[in-house]
XYZ file of C-alpha atoms in Angstrom:
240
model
C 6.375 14.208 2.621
C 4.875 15.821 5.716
C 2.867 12.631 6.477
C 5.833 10.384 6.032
C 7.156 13.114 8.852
C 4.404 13.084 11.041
C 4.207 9.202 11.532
C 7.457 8.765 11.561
C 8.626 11.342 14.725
C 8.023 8.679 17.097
C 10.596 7.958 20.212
C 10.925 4.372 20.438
C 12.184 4.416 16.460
C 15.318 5.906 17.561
C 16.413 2.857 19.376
C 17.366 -0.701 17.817
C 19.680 -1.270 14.645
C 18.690 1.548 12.884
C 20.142 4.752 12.657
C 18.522 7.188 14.924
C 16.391 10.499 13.590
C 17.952 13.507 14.079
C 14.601 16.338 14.144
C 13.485 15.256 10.286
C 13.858 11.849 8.648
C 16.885 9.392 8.141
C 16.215 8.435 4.453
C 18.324 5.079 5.207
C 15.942 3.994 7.638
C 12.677 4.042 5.237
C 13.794 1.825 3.182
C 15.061 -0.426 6.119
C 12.826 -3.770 7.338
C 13.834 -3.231 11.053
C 12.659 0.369 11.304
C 8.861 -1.290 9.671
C 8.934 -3.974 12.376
C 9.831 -1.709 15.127
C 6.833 0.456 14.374
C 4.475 -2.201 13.492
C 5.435 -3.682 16.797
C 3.764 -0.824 18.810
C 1.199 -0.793 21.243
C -2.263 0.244 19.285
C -4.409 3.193 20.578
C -7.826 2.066 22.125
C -9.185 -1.136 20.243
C -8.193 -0.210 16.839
C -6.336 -3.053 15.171
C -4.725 -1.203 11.856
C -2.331 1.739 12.004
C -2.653 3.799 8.849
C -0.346 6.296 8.239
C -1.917 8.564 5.269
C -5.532 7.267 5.322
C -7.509 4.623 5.807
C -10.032 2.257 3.509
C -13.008 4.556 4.464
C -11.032 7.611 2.464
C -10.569 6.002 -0.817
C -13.356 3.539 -1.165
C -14.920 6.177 -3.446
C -12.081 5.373 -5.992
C -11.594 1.854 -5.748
C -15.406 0.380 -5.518
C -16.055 1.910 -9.153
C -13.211 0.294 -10.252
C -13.927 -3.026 -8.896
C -17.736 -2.611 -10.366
C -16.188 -1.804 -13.665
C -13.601 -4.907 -14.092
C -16.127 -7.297 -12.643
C -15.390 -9.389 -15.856
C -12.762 -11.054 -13.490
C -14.943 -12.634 -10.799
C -13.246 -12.625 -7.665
C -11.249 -9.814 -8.935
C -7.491 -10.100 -7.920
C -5.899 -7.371 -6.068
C -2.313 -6.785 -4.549
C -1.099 -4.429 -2.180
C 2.496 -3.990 -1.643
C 3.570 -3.213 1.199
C 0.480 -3.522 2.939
C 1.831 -3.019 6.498
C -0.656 -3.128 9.206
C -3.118 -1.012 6.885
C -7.064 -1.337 6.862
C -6.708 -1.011 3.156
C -7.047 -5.114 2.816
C -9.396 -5.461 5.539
C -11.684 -2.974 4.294
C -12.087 -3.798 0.796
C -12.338 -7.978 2.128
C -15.107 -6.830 4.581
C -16.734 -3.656 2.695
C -16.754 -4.696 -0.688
C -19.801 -5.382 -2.446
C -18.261 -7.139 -5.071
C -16.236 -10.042 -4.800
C -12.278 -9.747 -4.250
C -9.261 -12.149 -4.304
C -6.717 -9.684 -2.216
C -3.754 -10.562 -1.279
C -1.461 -7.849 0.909
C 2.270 -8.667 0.698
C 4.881 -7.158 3.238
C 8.672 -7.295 3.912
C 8.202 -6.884 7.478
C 7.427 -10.402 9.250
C 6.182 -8.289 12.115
C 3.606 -6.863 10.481
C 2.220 -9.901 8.440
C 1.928 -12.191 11.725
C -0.278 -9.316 12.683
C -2.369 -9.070 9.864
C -2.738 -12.972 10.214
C -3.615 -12.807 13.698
C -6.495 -9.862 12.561
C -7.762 -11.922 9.785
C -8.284 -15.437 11.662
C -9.277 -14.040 14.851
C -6.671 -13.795 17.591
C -7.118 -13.908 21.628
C -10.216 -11.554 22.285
C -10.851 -10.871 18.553
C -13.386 -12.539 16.582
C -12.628 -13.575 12.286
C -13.190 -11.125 9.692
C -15.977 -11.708 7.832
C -15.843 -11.269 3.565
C -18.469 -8.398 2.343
C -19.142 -11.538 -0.586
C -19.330 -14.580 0.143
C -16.787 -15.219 -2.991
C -14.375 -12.848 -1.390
C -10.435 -13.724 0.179
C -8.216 -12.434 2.044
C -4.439 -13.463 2.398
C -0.903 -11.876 3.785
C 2.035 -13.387 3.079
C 5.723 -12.211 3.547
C 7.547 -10.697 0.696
C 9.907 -8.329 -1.002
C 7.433 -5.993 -3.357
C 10.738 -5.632 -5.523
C 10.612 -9.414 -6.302
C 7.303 -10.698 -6.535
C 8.501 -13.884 -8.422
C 7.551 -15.948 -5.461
C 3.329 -14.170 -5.216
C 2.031 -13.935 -8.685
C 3.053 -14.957 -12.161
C 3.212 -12.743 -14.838
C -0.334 -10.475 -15.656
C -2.110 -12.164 -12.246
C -3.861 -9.220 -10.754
C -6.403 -6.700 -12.018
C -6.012 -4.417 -9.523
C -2.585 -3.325 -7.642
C -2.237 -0.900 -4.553
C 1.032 1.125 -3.300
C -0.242 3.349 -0.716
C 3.170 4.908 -0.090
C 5.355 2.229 -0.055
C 7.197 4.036 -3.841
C 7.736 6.756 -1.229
C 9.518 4.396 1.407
C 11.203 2.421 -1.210
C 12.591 5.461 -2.883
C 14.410 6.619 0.348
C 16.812 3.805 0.063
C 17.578 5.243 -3.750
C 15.382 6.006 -6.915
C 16.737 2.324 -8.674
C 15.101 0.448 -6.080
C 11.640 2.539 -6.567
C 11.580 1.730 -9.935
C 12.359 -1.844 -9.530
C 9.084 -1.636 -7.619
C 7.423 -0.327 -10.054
C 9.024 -2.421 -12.730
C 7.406 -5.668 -10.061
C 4.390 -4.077 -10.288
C 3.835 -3.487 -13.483
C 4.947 -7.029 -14.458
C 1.939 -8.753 -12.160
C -0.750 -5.836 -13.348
C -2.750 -7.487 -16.314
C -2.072 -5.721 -19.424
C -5.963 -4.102 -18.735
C -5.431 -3.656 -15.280
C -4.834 -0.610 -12.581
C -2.143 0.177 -10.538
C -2.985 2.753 -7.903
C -0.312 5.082 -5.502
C -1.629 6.659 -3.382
C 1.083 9.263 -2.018
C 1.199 13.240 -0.768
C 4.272 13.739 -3.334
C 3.291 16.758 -5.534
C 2.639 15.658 -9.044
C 5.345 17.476 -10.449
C 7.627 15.092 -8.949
C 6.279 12.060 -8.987
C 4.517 11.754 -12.597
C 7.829 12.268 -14.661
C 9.001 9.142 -12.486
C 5.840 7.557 -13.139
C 5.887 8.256 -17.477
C 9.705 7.069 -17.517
C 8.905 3.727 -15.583
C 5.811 2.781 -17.248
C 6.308 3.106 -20.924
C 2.929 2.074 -23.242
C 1.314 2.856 -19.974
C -1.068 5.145 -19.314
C -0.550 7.306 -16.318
C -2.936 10.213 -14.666
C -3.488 11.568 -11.130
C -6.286 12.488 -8.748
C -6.264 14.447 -5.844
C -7.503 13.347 -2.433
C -8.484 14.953 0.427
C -7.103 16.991 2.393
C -7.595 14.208 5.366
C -6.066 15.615 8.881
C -4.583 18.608 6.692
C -2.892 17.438 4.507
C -3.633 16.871 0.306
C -3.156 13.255 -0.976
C -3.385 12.029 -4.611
C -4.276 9.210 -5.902
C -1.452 7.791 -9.211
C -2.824 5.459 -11.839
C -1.304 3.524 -14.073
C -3.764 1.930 -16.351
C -3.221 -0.425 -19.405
C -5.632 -0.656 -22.079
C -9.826 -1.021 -21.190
């Protein structure tokens, strides 16, 4: 989790509601909404307008553009991220892709989706996103990943991102990671993908993965290293 540590050794986090860090991380707080607005409530570096904390869109759109090319039976393909944050993961693939997407990035922390919003439509000084396809979407809307009943029926979305929200979620106890994955899995169509993107060493994380994903098929990739640090890339594919 040394990413998770590096983002997260910031000052102004150990004020507010939430209970301060002591030198390392307070696993409470990870899985807490106010600690996500604080942070997503900072002042950006420079002119950039997404904080990433792993990686950006530019570091794994080598993975997900063949996978977009290769379900393009589903035209606008559908794709989720949970716990999208302020990420550039939805921007990119709305502005970058080739191919035409219907994304949709979904986030507990109100904060964070008024900002997205504000990105997308074109705020004071900043001008509207513009698709990569003409046939592509964007949307943010606030919600719990662990209870997607109000985004997406059952089987809606062909492609599903997690870049490290599992390992947030997971702070606040493992039942409440696998309800997210349990959400996920539920809105994945039965051919879809379902990507996390996480530094957690395979040997702990893909034992989680096989028990929470029965008649599943689950393998891993490894990314990077970006800034240091070794990534990989967990996917959870039904049948193609």
């Amino acid at each position: 989790m040394a990413a998770l540590r590096r983002m997260l050794h910031l000052p102004s986090l150990m004020m507010g509601t939430c209970r301060p860090f002591a030198g390392s991380l307070a696993d409470s707080c990870l899985a807490d909404r106010c600690l996500w607005d604080r942070l997503h409530a900072q002042p950006r570096l420079g002119t950039v307008p997404t904080f990433d904390w792993f990686f950006g869109y530019e570091e794994v759109q080598g993975l997900l553009l063949p996978l977009l090319q290769e379900a393009q039976a589903a035209s606008p393909l559908r794709v989720l991220d949970v716990g999208c944050g302020t990420s550039s993961l939805c921007t990119g693939l709305y502005t970058k892709s080739p191919h035409p997407v219907d994304v949709l990035g979904v986030d507990f922390s109100p904060v964070a989706v008024a900002h997205m919003n504000s990105l997308l439509e074109g705020g004071p000084g900043q001008t509207p996103l513009c698709p990569g396809h003409p046939a592509s979407s964007l949307h943010f809307m606030h919600a719990d990943a662990q209870n997607l009943g109000a985004v997406a029926s059952s089987g809606s979305f062909q492609l599903l991102l997690d870049k490290g929200t599992w390992d947030a979620v997971a702070r606040g106890g493992m039942p409440r990671a696998y309800q997210l994955l349990s959400e996920c899995l539920r809105v994945l169509n039965p051919q879809g993908t379902l990507i996390q993107f996480s530094d957690e060493d395979p040997d702990v994380r893909l034992p989680c993965l096989e028990q929470g994903s029965h008649g599943w098929t689950v393998t891993v990739q490894e990314l990077g290293p970006f800034r240091g640090i070794t990534y990989f890339a967990y996917l959870i594919q039904g049948s193609h």
